[in-house]
Amino acid sequence: MSNVVETVRQVVAPILEKHSFYLFDVEFVKENKSWYLRVYIDKKGGITIDDCVLVSDELSEKLDAMEPDPIPQAYFLEVSSPGAERPLRNDEELKQAVGEYIHVSLYKNLNGNKTFEGTLKSLDDDVLTLQNDKWGKHDTLEIPRNLIAKSRLAIQF
């Protein structure tokens, strides 16, 4: 199925470029008895439903016109945003999130906790720095990067 994902990445790239969107991810998965082609897109300021419809229509048209059919089985095409609390999967995504409120899960306790939320102030090769005014007089925390299991954007309440 990796051929399907790679083909879709190539077909959707010019569509996204034309509209100043970027590709977050593509997955082609079987759930129960149905196949789903999911294309996650984003743009600065966030994706709207109309943006998803636009890309879905253009991508569907391009895929339907291809010979031979790159996806011979029946499938559902879903184009959506990666979500308000999307994962931060690599250094590039972490760098783009500087100034954003994030959630960080650790492999082991740091200061008695394995999870932290705060504004990502900075990051370098070794340390990620969070700030959270709720932490009192020590409102910043440096987290060693080798302790980080997962990170994602978070909604601040």
CSV table of C-alpha atoms in Angstrom, one decimal:
chain,number,residue,atom,x,y,z
A,1,MET,CA,0.0,0.0,0.0
A,2,SER,CA,3.0,2.3,0.2
A,3,ASN,CA,2.8,2.7,-3.6
A,4,VAL,CA,-0.7,4.2,-3.2
A,5,VAL,CA,0.5,6.6,-0.6
A,6,GLU,CA,3.5,7.7,-2.7
A,7,THR,CA,1.3,8.1,-5.8
A,8,VAL,CA,-1.2,10.2,-3.9
A,9,ARG,CA,1.7,12.4,-2.5
A,10,GLN,CA,2.9,13.0,-6.0
A,11,VAL,CA,-0.6,13.7,-7.4
A,12,VAL,CA,-1.7,16.0,-4.6
A,13,ALA,CA,1.6,18.0,-4.4
A,14,PRO,CA,0.8,20.4,-7.4
A,15,ILE,CA,-2.8,20.9,-6.1
A,16,LEU,CA,-1.6,21.9,-2.7
A,17,GLU,CA,1.1,24.2,-4.1
A,18,LYS,CA,-1.4,25.9,-6.3
A,19,HIS,CA,-3.5,26.8,-3.3
A,20,SER,CA,-0.5,27.5,-0.9
A,21,PHE,CA,-1.4,24.5,1.3
A,22,TYR,CA,1.0,21.9,2.5
A,23,LEU,CA,0.8,18.1,3.0
A,24,PHE,CA,0.8,16.9,6.5
A,25,ASP,CA,0.2,13.2,5.9
A,26,VAL,CA,-1.3,10.6,3.6
A,27,GLU,CA,-2.6,7.2,4.8
A,28,PHE,CA,-4.3,4.4,3.0
A,29,VAL,CA,-5.9,2.0,5.5
A,30,LYS,CA,-8.4,-0.8,5.7
A,31,GLU,CA,-10.9,-0.4,8.6
A,32,ASN,CA,-13.3,-3.3,8.9
A,33,LYS,CA,-14.2,-4.0,5.3
A,34,SER,CA,-13.6,-0.6,3.8
A,35,TRP,CA,-10.5,1.2,2.5
A,36,TYR,CA,-9.9,4.8,3.4
A,37,LEU,CA,-7.5,7.2,1.6
A,38,ARG,CA,-6.9,10.0,4.1
A,39,VAL,CA,-5.1,13.2,3.1
A,40,TYR,CA,-4.3,15.6,5.8
A,41,ILE,CA,-3.5,19.2,4.7
A,42,ASP,CA,-2.7,22.4,6.4
A,43,LYS,CA,-1.8,26.1,5.8
A,44,LYS,CA,-0.7,29.0,7.8
A,45,GLY,CA,-3.7,30.1,9.9
A,46,GLY,CA,-5.4,26.7,9.5
A,47,ILE,CA,-7.5,24.8,7.0
A,48,THR,CA,-11.2,25.4,6.5
A,49,ILE,CA,-13.9,22.9,5.4
A,50,ASP,CA,-14.0,24.7,2.0
A,51,ASP,CA,-10.3,24.2,1.6
A,52,CYS,CA,-10.8,20.4,2.2
A,53,VAL,CA,-13.6,20.3,-0.3
A,54,LEU,CA,-11.5,22.1,-2.9
A,55,VAL,CA,-8.6,19.7,-2.5
A,56,SER,CA,-10.9,16.6,-2.3
A,57,ASP,CA,-12.6,17.6,-5.6
A,58,GLU,CA,-9.4,18.3,-7.5
A,59,LEU,CA,-7.6,15.2,-6.1
A,60,SER,CA,-10.6,12.9,-6.9
A,61,GLU,CA,-10.7,14.2,-10.4
A,62,LYS,CA,-7.0,13.7,-11.0
A,63,LEU,CA,-7.0,10.1,-9.5
A,64,ASP,CA,-10.1,9.1,-11.5
A,65,ALA,CA,-8.4,10.3,-14.7
A,66,MET,CA,-5.2,8.2,-14.2
A,67,GLU,CA,-4.6,5.1,-16.3
A,68,PRO,CA,-4.0,2.6,-15.0
A,69,ASP,CA,-6.0,3.2,-11.9
A,70,PRO,CA,-3.5,3.7,-9.0
A,71,ILE,CA,-6.2,2.4,-6.5
A,72,PRO,CA,-8.1,-0.4,-8.1
A,73,GLN,CA,-10.2,-1.3,-5.0
A,74,ALA,CA,-13.1,0.8,-3.8
A,75,TYR,CA,-12.2,3.4,-1.2
A,76,PHE,CA,-13.4,6.5,0.6
A,77,LEU,CA,-11.4,9.7,0.1
A,78,GLU,CA,-11.2,11.9,3.1
A,79,VAL,CA,-9.4,15.3,3.0
A,80,SER,CA,-9.0,17.0,6.4
A,81,SER,CA,-7.0,19.1,8.7
A,82,PRO,CA,-4.5,17.3,10.9
A,83,GLY,CA,-6.4,18.8,13.9
A,84,ALA,CA,-6.0,21.5,16.5
A,85,GLU,CA,-3.9,19.1,18.6
A,86,ARG,CA,-1.9,17.5,15.8
A,87,PRO,CA,1.3,15.7,16.7
A,88,LEU,CA,4.7,17.5,16.3
A,89,ARG,CA,6.6,14.6,14.7
A,90,ASN,CA,10.0,16.1,13.9
A,91,ASP,CA,12.4,19.0,14.4
A,92,GLU,CA,10.9,21.0,11.6
A,93,GLU,CA,7.4,20.8,13.0
A,94,LEU,CA,8.7,21.6,16.5
A,95,LYS,CA,10.6,24.7,15.1
A,96,GLN,CA,7.4,25.9,13.4
A,97,ALA,CA,5.6,25.5,16.8
A,98,VAL,CA,7.8,27.9,18.7
A,99,GLY,CA,5.5,30.4,20.3
A,100,GLU,CA,2.6,27.9,20.3
A,101,TYR,CA,1.0,26.1,23.3
A,102,ILE,CA,2.1,22.4,23.3
A,103,HIS,CA,1.7,19.2,25.3
A,104,VAL,CA,4.8,17.1,25.9
A,105,SER,CA,4.9,13.5,27.2
A,106,LEU,CA,8.1,12.1,28.6
A,107,TYR,CA,9.6,8.6,28.8
A,108,LYS,CA,10.3,9.1,32.5
A,109,ASN,CA,9.5,11.6,35.3
A,110,LEU,CA,10.9,15.1,35.4
A,111,ASN,CA,10.2,17.1,38.5
A,112,GLY,CA,7.7,14.4,39.5
A,113,ASN,CA,5.7,14.5,36.2
A,114,LYS,CA,5.7,12.8,32.9
A,115,THR,CA,3.5,15.4,31.0
A,116,PHE,CA,3.8,19.1,30.7
A,117,GLU,CA,1.9,21.8,28.8
A,118,GLY,CA,3.1,25.3,28.1
A,119,THR,CA,4.2,27.7,25.4
A,120,LEU,CA,7.2,26.4,23.5
A,121,LYS,CA,9.8,29.2,24.0
A,122,SER,CA,12.8,27.6,22.3
A,123,LEU,CA,14.4,24.4,21.3
A,124,ASP,CA,17.9,23.4,20.4
A,125,ASP,CA,19.6,20.0,19.8
A,126,ASP,CA,19.5,19.1,23.5
A,127,VAL,CA,16.7,21.1,25.3
A,128,LEU,CA,13.1,22.2,24.7
A,129,THR,CA,12.0,25.2,26.9
A,130,LEU,CA,8.4,25.5,27.9
A,131,GLN,CA,6.8,28.5,29.7
A,132,ASN,CA,3.6,28.3,31.8
A,133,ASP,CA,2.5,31.1,34.1
A,134,LYS,CA,0.6,28.6,36.2
A,135,TRP,CA,3.9,27.2,37.4
A,136,GLY,CA,4.5,30.2,39.7
A,137,LYS,CA,7.9,31.8,40.1
A,138,HIS,CA,9.6,29.1,38.1
A,139,ASP,CA,7.5,29.6,35.0
A,140,THR,CA,9.9,28.1,32.6
A,141,LEU,CA,11.1,24.5,32.3
A,142,GLU,CA,13.9,23.1,30.3
A,143,ILE,CA,13.2,19.5,29.1
A,144,PRO,CA,16.0,17.4,27.8
A,145,ARG,CA,15.1,16.3,24.3
A,146,ASN,CA,16.1,12.7,24.9
A,147,LEU,CA,13.3,12.4,27.5
A,148,ILE,CA,10.6,13.4,25.1
A,149,ALA,CA,8.4,10.5,24.0
A,150,LYS,CA,5.7,12.6,22.1
A,151,SER,CA,4.7,16.2,21.6
A,152,ARG,CA,1.7,17.8,20.1
A,153,LEU,CA,-0.1,21.1,19.8
A,154,ALA,CA,-2.5,21.7,22.6
A,155,ILE,CA,-5.5,23.9,23.3
A,156,GLN,CA,-5.0,26.2,26.2
A,157,PHE,CA,-7.9,26.4,28.6
